[in-house]
Amino acid sequence: MAAQAAQAVLDRGRALDTVLPALLEGLGDSRDRSLARRLASGALRDWPALDWLVGALVDKPLKGRNRQLHFLLAVALHELRDGREPDHAIVHAAVAAARCLRGQRLTGLVNGVLRAFGRRRGELLASLPDTPVLRFGYPGWLIKRVESDYGDAAPGILAAGNEPPPLWLRVNRRRIARDDYRELLERAGIEADAPAGFPDALRLAERAAISALPGFEDGLVSVQDGAAQFAADYLDLRDGQRVLDACAAPGGKTAHILERRDVGLTALDIDGERLSRVGNGLERLGLDARLVAGDAARPDDWWDGKRFDRILVDAPCSATGVIRRHPDIRWLRRDEDIDRLAALQGTILDALWPLLEPGGILVYATCSLLRVENDEQARAFLERHADARGIDNTDMPGRPARPGRQILPGEHGCDGFYYFAARRLPE
C-alpha cells in the first residue's frame, strides 16, 4: 500500500492524503494504517536517494506493470536504512508484497536486490552522489529558491522539513479550559506540554490516534499546528465584529476565531465540497458560521455589500512550510507554480481590501517559506494601497520579514508560516 501510494504521487501527480485513505480502507488495525503512512511518507522524503539506489541494484529499469516493483523496492530500502525492524523481516515482507503485486514471477528479483543491498550497504551508501537533491531529498528548483531566500540558513531549513512533526492540539475554550483538558489527556495516558505563548495549544510528547483523544467527538479539542493558531491573535478580535475568513477550508482557523469571540463570521471557499467539511467541523465543535461558496478574487458574485471589521486571507500558496507534514508537496509543486500562485494571492488581496471597514484589520497568512509569496507579496500590497498601514507585530513569534513575521519549520516546534497584518486608514 505504501508503494502504491508513492507511485500515485510520483508517477501520477496525486496528493498523498487523497490516495492513501482509499488504499487503507481495508485495514482495520490502526497500527498497520500508521505503518503504511510512515513508510509512504519516508519514501517520499528520501525519494532521490532511494531512486538512485534502486537503479544501482537493478540491472534493467523496471517499466510498465513492473514499475510497481521499483516503488516497492524503494519503500523496502527506506525501511532497511531506517533500521527499525530486522533486515530479514523487511526482506520477507517485501517479497510477500511483491507476490501480491505481480505474483510469484518476480519475488526472486525483490529478494535478490534487497539481500544485495544488505551485503553492499556501506559501499552503496558511500557511492551516493553528494548533491543537494540527494542530500536533502528536494527537487533542485525548490532548493535553489530556499537558498536564494535564506542563504546560509537554507540547509537547516531544508533539513527541518524532513523531521517528523509533533502533534499539536487546539483546545476549544468554549467547552473546556486548556489545563483541564491536559488533565484529561494525562488520565488517558497521553503526555502533553502547554508551550508559553500558545494560549489554546497543547503539544503531545508522542503522536496519538485521533480516536484516543478524550472528548474529540464532543468538540473539546481539534488538531491544529501551533503556528496556524496565531491567525486568531493577529486578527485582534472583538465581540460583535463582522469577520470574513476567505479561503476558509479546511476550517481550523474559522473554528478558532469562533472559539475566541462572539462574532458574525462568513466562511468563504471556492470549493463547495471542502466548504461542507468546514461545516461538519463547526458542528462537532458547537459553532456556527455563514458558509459561502465563492471565489475570493470575485467578491461581486457573493458579497452582500456590508463591510467587514476583520478579514483573514489564508491564501492559496505553495505550502512549502508544511512539507514535514506533507512530504508529497515537494514533488507535486513545480517551479512555474510559484509565480502563478503569487499572482493569484495579489489578485485576492486587491479584491478583498475594499470589503474592509476603515479602521479594520486584514491578516494575510500563508504556510509558505518563499519570500515571493510572503514579505515580497505584502510589500507590493502596501505599495499598491495608500490607505493600508502595516501593523508592527514584533511581539509575535517568528523572525521579522519586513513586513510581517516568518516562522520557519521547527521553530517553536511549529510548521513554517508567514503572517502580515494591515489596518485600513479612515477614508
Short mmCIF file of C-alpha atoms in Angstrom, two decimals:
data_model
loop_
_atom_site.label_atom_id
_atom_site.label_comp_id
_atom_site.label_asym_id
_atom_site.label_seq_id
_atom_site.Cartn_x
_atom_site.Cartn_y
_atom_site.Cartn_z
CA MET A 1 0.00 0.00 0.00
CA ALA A 2 2.86 2.38 0.78
CA ALA A 3 4.48 1.56 -2.57
CA GLN A 4 1.22 2.10 -4.44
CA ALA A 5 0.72 5.44 -2.68
CA ALA A 6 4.24 6.61 -3.51
CA GLN A 7 3.75 5.64 -7.17
CA ALA A 8 0.45 7.54 -7.32
CA VAL A 9 2.23 10.67 -6.07
CA LEU A 10 5.38 10.44 -8.17
CA ASP A 11 4.07 8.93 -11.41
CA ARG A 12 0.53 10.34 -11.49
CA GLY A 13 0.77 13.57 -9.51
CA ARG A 14 -1.85 12.58 -6.92
CA ALA A 15 -1.83 14.01 -3.38
CA LEU A 16 -0.87 11.51 -0.68
CA ASP A 17 -3.84 12.49 1.51
CA THR A 18 -6.12 11.70 -1.43
CA VAL A 19 -4.78 8.29 -2.45
CA LEU A 20 -3.72 6.78 0.87
CA PRO A 21 -7.12 6.72 2.63
CA ALA A 22 -8.62 4.78 -0.27
CA LEU A 23 -5.75 2.29 -0.23
CA LEU A 24 -6.07 1.81 3.54
CA GLU A 25 -9.83 1.27 3.62
CA GLY A 26 -9.45 -2.45 4.20
CA LEU A 27 -7.06 -2.08 7.12
CA GLY A 28 -8.81 -2.19 10.46
CA ASP A 29 -5.68 -2.10 12.62
CA SER A 30 -4.62 1.50 13.28
CA ARG A 31 -1.02 0.35 13.72
CA ASP A 32 -0.97 -1.04 10.18
CA ARG A 33 -2.50 2.18 8.86
CA SER A 34 0.12 4.24 10.68
CA LEU A 35 2.89 2.00 9.37
CA ALA A 36 1.72 2.32 5.76
CA ARG A 37 1.57 6.12 6.09
CA ARG A 38 5.00 6.26 7.73
CA LEU A 39 6.56 4.12 5.00
CA ALA A 40 4.98 6.10 2.17
CA SER A 41 5.98 9.41 3.75
CA GLY A 42 9.51 8.20 4.39
CA ALA A 43 9.93 7.05 0.80
CA LEU A 44 8.74 10.45 -0.50
CA ARG A 45 11.07 12.36 1.83
CA ASP A 46 14.09 10.41 0.64
CA TRP A 47 12.99 9.67 -2.91
CA PRO A 48 16.06 10.86 -4.90
CA ALA A 49 18.46 8.67 -2.90
CA LEU A 50 16.11 5.68 -2.91
CA ASP A 51 15.53 6.03 -6.64
CA TRP A 52 19.30 6.11 -7.19
CA LEU A 53 19.81 3.00 -5.03
CA VAL A 54 17.16 1.00 -6.88
CA GLY A 55 18.81 1.98 -10.16
CA ALA A 56 22.19 0.87 -8.85
CA LEU A 57 20.87 -2.52 -7.71
CA VAL A 58 18.62 -3.45 -10.65
CA ASP A 59 20.22 -4.50 -13.95
CA LYS A 60 17.39 -3.19 -16.13
CA PRO A 61 14.87 -0.45 -15.32
CA LEU A 62 11.52 -1.76 -14.13
CA LYS A 63 8.94 -0.47 -16.58
CA GLY A 64 5.31 -1.00 -17.44
CA ARG A 65 3.47 -3.20 -14.96
CA ASN A 66 6.79 -3.98 -13.27
CA ARG A 67 7.17 -0.30 -12.40
CA GLN A 68 5.24 -1.07 -9.20
CA LEU A 69 8.20 -3.13 -8.02
CA HIS A 70 10.52 -0.13 -8.41
CA PHE A 71 8.46 1.64 -5.75
CA LEU A 72 8.18 -1.47 -3.60
CA LEU A 73 11.98 -1.79 -3.60
CA ALA A 74 12.32 1.90 -2.74
CA VAL A 75 9.98 1.56 0.24
CA ALA A 76 11.83 -1.54 1.44
CA LEU A 77 15.20 0.19 1.06
CA HIS A 78 13.88 3.11 3.06
CA GLU A 79 12.86 0.72 5.82
CA LEU A 80 16.23 -1.05 5.70
CA ARG A 81 18.01 2.28 6.05
CA ASP A 82 15.63 3.34 8.82
CA GLY A 83 16.67 0.30 10.87
CA ARG A 84 13.51 0.00 12.98
CA GLU A 85 12.95 -3.65 12.05
CA PRO A 86 15.38 -6.55 11.47
CA ASP A 87 16.62 -6.79 7.88
CA HIS A 88 15.33 -10.35 7.40
CA ALA A 89 11.80 -9.31 8.44
CA ILE A 90 11.81 -6.40 5.96
CA VAL A 91 13.03 -8.63 3.13
CA HIS A 92 10.40 -11.25 3.94
CA ALA A 93 7.62 -8.63 4.00
CA ALA A 94 8.80 -7.09 0.71
CA VAL A 95 8.83 -10.48 -1.01
CA ALA A 96 5.31 -11.16 0.22
CA ALA A 97 4.21 -7.75 -1.05
CA ALA A 98 5.80 -8.45 -4.44
CA ARG A 99 3.77 -11.66 -4.62
CA CYS A 100 0.61 -9.59 -4.03
CA LEU A 101 1.57 -7.11 -6.75
CA ARG A 102 2.98 -9.33 -9.51
CA GLY A 103 2.54 -12.93 -8.42
CA GLN A 104 5.39 -15.36 -7.88
CA ARG A 105 7.33 -14.41 -11.02
CA LEU A 106 9.41 -11.51 -9.66
CA THR A 107 9.68 -12.36 -5.99
CA GLY A 108 13.20 -13.68 -6.64
CA LEU A 109 14.24 -10.30 -8.05
CA VAL A 110 12.98 -8.47 -4.95
CA ASN A 111 14.66 -10.95 -2.63
CA GLY A 112 17.95 -10.75 -4.52
CA VAL A 113 18.03 -6.95 -4.73
CA LEU A 114 17.34 -6.41 -1.05
CA ARG A 115 19.82 -9.05 0.07
CA ALA A 116 22.42 -7.48 -2.23
CA PHE A 117 21.82 -4.15 -0.51
CA GLY A 118 22.41 -5.84 2.84
CA ARG A 119 25.77 -7.17 1.63
CA ARG A 120 26.86 -3.95 -0.13
CA ARG A 121 25.23 -1.38 2.15
CA GLY A 122 28.40 0.51 3.08
CA GLU A 123 29.73 0.58 -0.47
CA LEU A 124 26.42 1.73 -1.99
CA LEU A 125 25.76 4.44 0.58
CA ALA A 126 29.31 5.73 0.14
CA SER A 127 28.70 5.88 -3.61
CA LEU A 128 25.59 8.07 -3.36
CA PRO A 129 26.32 11.28 -5.30
CA ASP A 130 26.86 14.18 -2.90
CA THR A 131 24.36 16.57 -4.43
CA PRO A 132 21.84 18.81 -2.62
CA VAL A 133 18.97 16.93 -4.26
CA LEU A 134 20.09 13.56 -2.85
CA ARG A 135 21.32 15.03 0.41
CA PHE A 136 18.07 16.82 1.29
CA GLY A 137 15.50 14.94 -0.80
CA TYR A 138 14.02 18.00 -2.53
CA PRO A 139 13.73 18.92 -6.21
CA GLY A 140 16.54 21.15 -7.41
CA TRP A 141 14.32 24.15 -8.21
CA LEU A 142 12.98 24.29 -4.65
CA ILE A 143 16.45 24.00 -3.13
CA LYS A 144 17.58 26.94 -5.28
CA ARG A 145 14.64 29.09 -4.19
CA VAL A 146 15.24 28.36 -0.49
CA GLU A 147 18.96 29.06 -0.89
CA SER A 148 18.20 32.32 -2.69
CA ASP A 149 15.79 33.44 0.03
CA TYR A 150 17.71 32.28 3.11
CA GLY A 151 21.39 31.95 2.18
CA ASP A 152 23.45 30.11 4.79
CA ALA A 153 20.32 29.17 6.76
CA ALA A 154 18.96 27.11 3.85
CA PRO A 155 20.50 23.73 4.81
CA GLY A 156 18.92 23.88 8.27
CA ILE A 157 15.55 24.85 6.82
CA LEU A 158 15.64 22.01 4.31
CA ALA A 159 16.71 19.52 6.97
CA ALA A 160 13.89 20.67 9.29
CA GLY A 161 11.40 19.86 6.52
CA ASN A 162 12.43 16.21 6.81
CA GLU A 163 11.88 15.94 10.57
CA PRO A 164 8.69 14.27 11.84
CA PRO A 165 6.36 16.94 13.25
CA PRO A 166 4.79 16.82 16.70
CA LEU A 167 1.03 16.59 17.11
CA TRP A 168 -0.45 19.94 18.22
CA LEU A 169 -3.93 20.33 19.65
CA ARG A 170 -6.16 23.39 19.95
CA VAL A 171 -8.41 23.27 23.00
CA ASN A 172 -11.93 24.61 22.48
CA ARG A 173 -12.04 27.22 25.24
CA ARG A 174 -15.84 27.42 24.91
CA ARG A 175 -16.06 23.83 26.14
CA ILE A 176 -13.11 23.34 28.49
CA ALA A 177 -10.07 25.15 29.92
CA ARG A 178 -6.70 24.15 28.48
CA ASP A 179 -5.32 22.93 31.84
CA ASP A 180 -8.47 20.89 32.47
CA TYR A 181 -8.14 19.20 29.07
CA ARG A 182 -4.48 18.49 29.77
CA GLU A 183 -5.60 16.61 32.88
CA LEU A 184 -7.96 14.53 30.72
CA LEU A 185 -5.02 13.64 28.49
CA GLU A 186 -2.93 12.62 31.48
CA ARG A 187 -5.71 10.36 32.73
CA ALA A 188 -5.78 8.76 29.28
CA GLY A 189 -2.03 8.17 29.49
CA ILE A 190 -1.18 10.87 26.94
CA GLU A 191 1.59 13.28 27.90
CA ALA A 192 1.39 16.88 26.65
CA ASP A 193 3.00 20.22 27.39
CA ALA A 194 1.49 23.71 27.21
CA PRO A 195 4.08 25.89 25.45
CA ALA A 196 4.28 29.53 26.55
CA GLY A 197 2.84 31.97 24.03
CA PHE A 198 0.28 29.48 22.69
CA PRO A 199 -2.82 30.23 24.79
CA ASP A 200 -5.05 27.48 23.38
CA ALA A 201 -2.44 24.89 22.40
CA LEU A 202 -1.15 21.62 23.76
CA ARG A 203 1.71 19.68 22.18
CA LEU A 204 1.83 15.93 22.59
CA ALA A 205 5.08 14.27 23.64
CA GLU A 206 4.29 11.39 21.26
CA ARG A 207 1.85 11.11 18.39
CA ALA A 208 -1.52 9.58 19.21
CA ALA A 209 -4.52 8.41 17.23
CA ILE A 210 -7.28 11.00 16.99
CA SER A 211 -9.69 8.39 18.32
CA ALA A 212 -7.60 8.24 21.51
CA LEU A 213 -8.07 11.94 22.29
CA PRO A 214 -10.62 12.38 25.12
CA GLY A 215 -13.73 14.26 24.06
CA PHE A 216 -12.67 14.76 20.44
CA GLU A 217 -16.09 13.79 19.08
CA ASP A 218 -17.70 16.04 21.69
CA GLY A 219 -15.81 19.06 20.38
CA LEU A 220 -13.39 19.57 23.26
CA VAL A 221 -10.34 19.70 21.05
CA SER A 222 -9.08 19.91 17.45
CA VAL A 223 -5.82 19.07 15.74
CA GLN A 224 -4.04 22.22 14.53
CA ASP A 225 -0.36 23.15 14.33
CA GLY A 226 0.80 25.79 16.76
CA ALA A 227 1.78 28.25 14.03
CA ALA A 228 -1.67 28.08 12.42
CA GLN A 229 -3.21 29.10 15.74
CA PHE A 230 -1.65 32.56 15.59
CA ALA A 231 -4.14 33.75 12.97
CA ALA A 232 -6.69 34.48 15.70
CA ASP A 233 -4.13 36.57 17.60
CA TYR A 234 -3.17 38.65 14.56
CA LEU A 235 -6.84 39.46 13.94
CA ASP A 236 -7.16 41.17 17.35
CA LEU A 237 -10.83 40.14 17.58
CA ARG A 238 -13.66 41.83 19.48
CA ASP A 239 -17.16 40.56 20.22
CA GLY A 240 -19.78 41.70 17.75
CA GLN A 241 -17.46 42.20 14.80
CA ARG A 242 -18.19 41.10 11.24
CA VAL A 243 -15.40 38.75 10.16
CA LEU A 244 -14.58 37.23 6.78
CA ASP A 245 -12.46 34.08 6.63
CA ALA A 246 -11.53 33.91 2.97
CA CYS A 247 -10.23 30.61 1.58
CA ALA A 248 -11.61 29.05 4.78
CA ALA A 249 -11.25 25.30 4.13
CA PRO A 250 -10.34 23.07 5.90
CA GLY A 251 -11.74 25.31 8.62
CA GLY A 252 -9.28 25.20 11.51
CA LYS A 253 -8.80 28.96 11.62
CA THR A 254 -12.54 29.51 11.12
CA ALA A 255 -13.29 27.44 14.21
CA HIS A 256 -10.56 29.09 16.26
CA ILE A 257 -11.97 32.56 15.54
CA LEU A 258 -15.40 31.44 16.76
CA GLU A 259 -13.92 29.75 19.82
CA ARG A 260 -12.24 33.03 20.73
CA ARG A 261 -15.02 35.58 20.21
CA ASP A 262 -18.75 36.04 19.56
CA VAL A 263 -18.51 37.38 16.02
CA GLY A 264 -20.59 37.19 12.89
CA LEU A 265 -18.35 35.08 10.69
CA THR A 266 -18.58 34.40 6.96
CA ALA A 267 -16.53 31.38 5.90
CA LEU A 268 -15.78 31.61 2.18
CA ASP A 269 -14.24 28.95 -0.03
CA ILE A 270 -14.22 28.33 -3.77
CA ASP A 271 -14.63 24.55 -3.28
CA GLY A 272 -18.14 23.63 -2.18
CA GLU A 273 -17.19 20.11 -1.13
CA ARG A 274 -14.38 21.34 1.10
CA LEU A 275 -16.70 24.02 2.47
CA SER A 276 -19.15 21.32 3.58
CA ARG A 277 -16.32 19.78 5.61
CA VAL A 278 -15.83 23.17 7.28
CA GLY A 279 -19.48 22.99 8.29
CA ASN A 280 -19.04 19.47 9.66
CA GLY A 281 -16.11 20.62 11.77
CA LEU A 282 -18.05 23.56 13.16
CA GLU A 283 -20.97 21.29 14.02
CA ARG A 284 -18.67 18.98 16.00
CA LEU A 285 -17.37 21.97 17.96
CA GLY A 286 -20.78 23.50 18.57
CA LEU A 287 -20.04 26.59 16.46
CA ASP A 288 -21.91 28.40 13.74
CA ALA A 289 -20.89 30.47 10.72
CA ARG A 290 -22.35 31.63 7.42
CA LEU A 291 -20.87 29.32 4.77
CA VAL A 292 -20.48 30.82 1.31
CA ALA A 293 -19.18 29.01 -1.77
CA GLY A 294 -17.44 31.62 -3.87
CA ASP A 295 -14.22 32.93 -5.37
CA ALA A 296 -12.33 35.31 -3.08
CA ALA A 297 -10.97 37.05 -6.18
CA ARG A 298 -14.54 37.84 -7.38
CA PRO A 299 -16.49 39.29 -4.44
CA ASP A 300 -19.18 40.78 -6.68
CA ASP A 301 -20.52 37.24 -7.06
CA TRP A 302 -21.16 36.68 -3.33
CA TRP A 303 -20.64 39.84 -1.21
CA ASP A 304 -23.76 41.39 0.37
CA GLY A 305 -22.31 44.92 0.32
CA LYS A 306 -21.70 45.14 4.09
CA ARG A 307 -18.07 45.70 5.00
CA PHE A 308 -16.15 43.52 7.43
CA ASP A 309 -14.27 44.58 10.56
CA ARG A 310 -11.72 41.80 10.12
CA ILE A 311 -10.64 39.82 7.06
CA LEU A 312 -8.42 36.75 7.15
CA VAL A 313 -6.81 35.87 3.82
CA ASP A 314 -5.39 32.39 4.36
CA ALA A 315 -4.14 32.44 0.81
CA PRO A 316 -3.63 29.54 -1.59
CA CYS A 317 0.12 29.02 -1.61
CA SER A 318 2.93 26.56 -2.35
CA ALA A 319 2.59 25.00 1.16
CA THR A 320 6.38 24.74 1.32
CA GLY A 321 6.24 25.48 5.05
CA VAL A 322 4.33 22.27 5.83
CA ILE A 323 6.46 19.84 3.82
CA ARG A 324 7.40 17.98 7.00
CA ARG A 325 3.69 17.05 7.35
CA HIS A 326 3.05 16.59 3.64
CA PRO A 327 6.22 15.24 2.01
CA ASP A 328 4.43 14.83 -1.32
CA ILE A 329 4.23 18.62 -1.73
CA ARG A 330 7.86 18.80 -2.83
CA TRP A 331 7.08 16.51 -5.78
CA LEU A 332 3.64 17.88 -6.65
CA ARG A 333 4.71 21.53 -6.91
CA ARG A 334 6.55 22.89 -9.95
CA ASP A 335 8.77 25.95 -10.19
CA GLU A 336 6.30 27.63 -12.55
CA ASP A 337 3.53 27.22 -9.95
CA ILE A 338 5.12 29.77 -7.62
CA ASP A 339 4.73 32.87 -9.76
CA ARG A 340 1.20 31.79 -10.70
CA LEU A 341 0.29 31.44 -7.01
CA ALA A 342 1.88 34.80 -6.18
CA ALA A 343 -0.20 36.48 -8.89
CA LEU A 344 -3.37 34.86 -7.52
CA GLN A 345 -2.53 35.97 -3.97
CA GLY A 346 -2.13 39.57 -5.14
CA THR A 347 -5.44 39.43 -7.01
CA ILE A 348 -7.26 38.13 -3.92
CA LEU A 349 -5.75 40.78 -1.66
CA ASP A 350 -6.72 43.58 -4.04
CA ALA A 351 -10.24 42.19 -4.45
CA LEU A 352 -10.91 41.87 -0.70
CA TRP A 353 -9.31 45.10 0.53
CA PRO A 354 -12.34 47.28 -0.43
CA LEU A 355 -14.55 44.97 1.67
CA LEU A 356 -12.74 46.06 4.87
CA GLU A 357 -14.15 48.80 7.09
CA PRO A 358 -11.87 51.82 7.65
CA GLY A 359 -10.02 51.07 10.87
CA GLY A 360 -10.41 47.34 10.26
CA ILE A 361 -7.63 44.78 10.05
CA LEU A 362 -6.76 42.39 7.21
CA VAL A 363 -4.46 39.48 8.03
CA TYR A 364 -2.59 37.77 5.20
CA ALA A 365 -1.29 34.29 6.03
CA THR A 366 0.48 31.52 4.12
CA CYS A 367 2.09 28.22 5.04
CA SER A 368 4.90 29.04 2.61
CA LEU A 369 8.61 29.64 3.09
CA LEU A 370 9.12 31.54 -0.15
CA ARG A 371 9.55 35.29 0.02
CA VAL A 372 7.76 35.93 -3.28
CA GLU A 373 4.59 34.63 -1.59
CA ASN A 374 5.26 36.29 1.75
CA ASP A 375 7.06 39.54 2.57
CA GLU A 376 7.53 40.46 -1.11
CA GLN A 377 3.79 39.97 -1.61
CA ALA A 378 2.95 42.08 1.45
CA ARG A 379 5.35 44.84 0.45
CA ALA A 380 3.85 45.03 -3.02
CA PHE A 381 0.37 45.19 -1.48
CA LEU A 382 1.34 48.18 0.68
CA GLU A 383 2.80 49.93 -2.35
CA ARG A 384 -0.49 49.47 -4.26
CA HIS A 385 -2.75 50.66 -1.43
CA ALA A 386 -2.05 54.07 0.06
CA ASP A 387 -4.79 53.55 2.66
CA ALA A 388 -3.06 50.46 4.12
CA ARG A 389 -0.63 50.56 7.03
CA GLY A 390 1.28 47.51 8.18
CA ILE A 391 0.86 46.63 11.87
CA ASP A 392 4.01 46.09 13.90
CA ASN A 393 3.55 42.63 15.43
CA THR A 394 7.04 42.38 16.93
CA ASP A 395 5.61 40.64 19.99
CA MET A 396 4.53 37.66 17.90
CA PRO A 397 6.71 34.55 17.39
CA GLY A 398 8.95 34.25 14.37
CA ARG A 399 11.53 36.45 12.73
CA PRO A 400 10.93 39.88 11.20
CA ALA A 401 10.21 39.61 7.49
CA ARG A 402 9.85 43.35 6.63
CA PRO A 403 6.88 43.42 6.69
CA GLY A 404 5.29 40.63 8.68
CA ARG A 405 6.70 37.69 10.62
CA GLN A 406 8.11 34.42 9.29
CA ILE A 407 8.11 31.21 11.31
CA LEU A 408 10.44 28.58 9.88
CA PRO A 409 9.80 24.82 10.11
CA GLY A 410 10.82 23.55 13.52
CA GLU A 411 10.89 26.96 15.22
CA HIS A 412 8.90 26.64 18.46
CA GLY A 413 8.13 23.11 17.23
CA CYS A 414 5.86 24.62 14.57
CA ASP A 415 5.33 24.38 10.84
CA GLY A 416 6.55 27.15 8.54
CA PHE A 417 4.10 30.06 8.43
CA TYR A 418 4.03 33.71 7.39
CA TYR A 419 1.77 36.43 8.81
CA PHE A 420 1.22 40.05 7.83
CA ALA A 421 -1.45 42.37 9.25
CA ALA A 422 -2.57 45.71 7.79
CA ARG A 423 -5.02 48.31 9.09
CA ARG A 424 -7.18 50.31 6.70
CA LEU A 425 -6.86 54.04 7.26
CA PRO A 426 -10.00 56.18 7.66
CA GLU A 427 -11.49 57.39 4.38
#
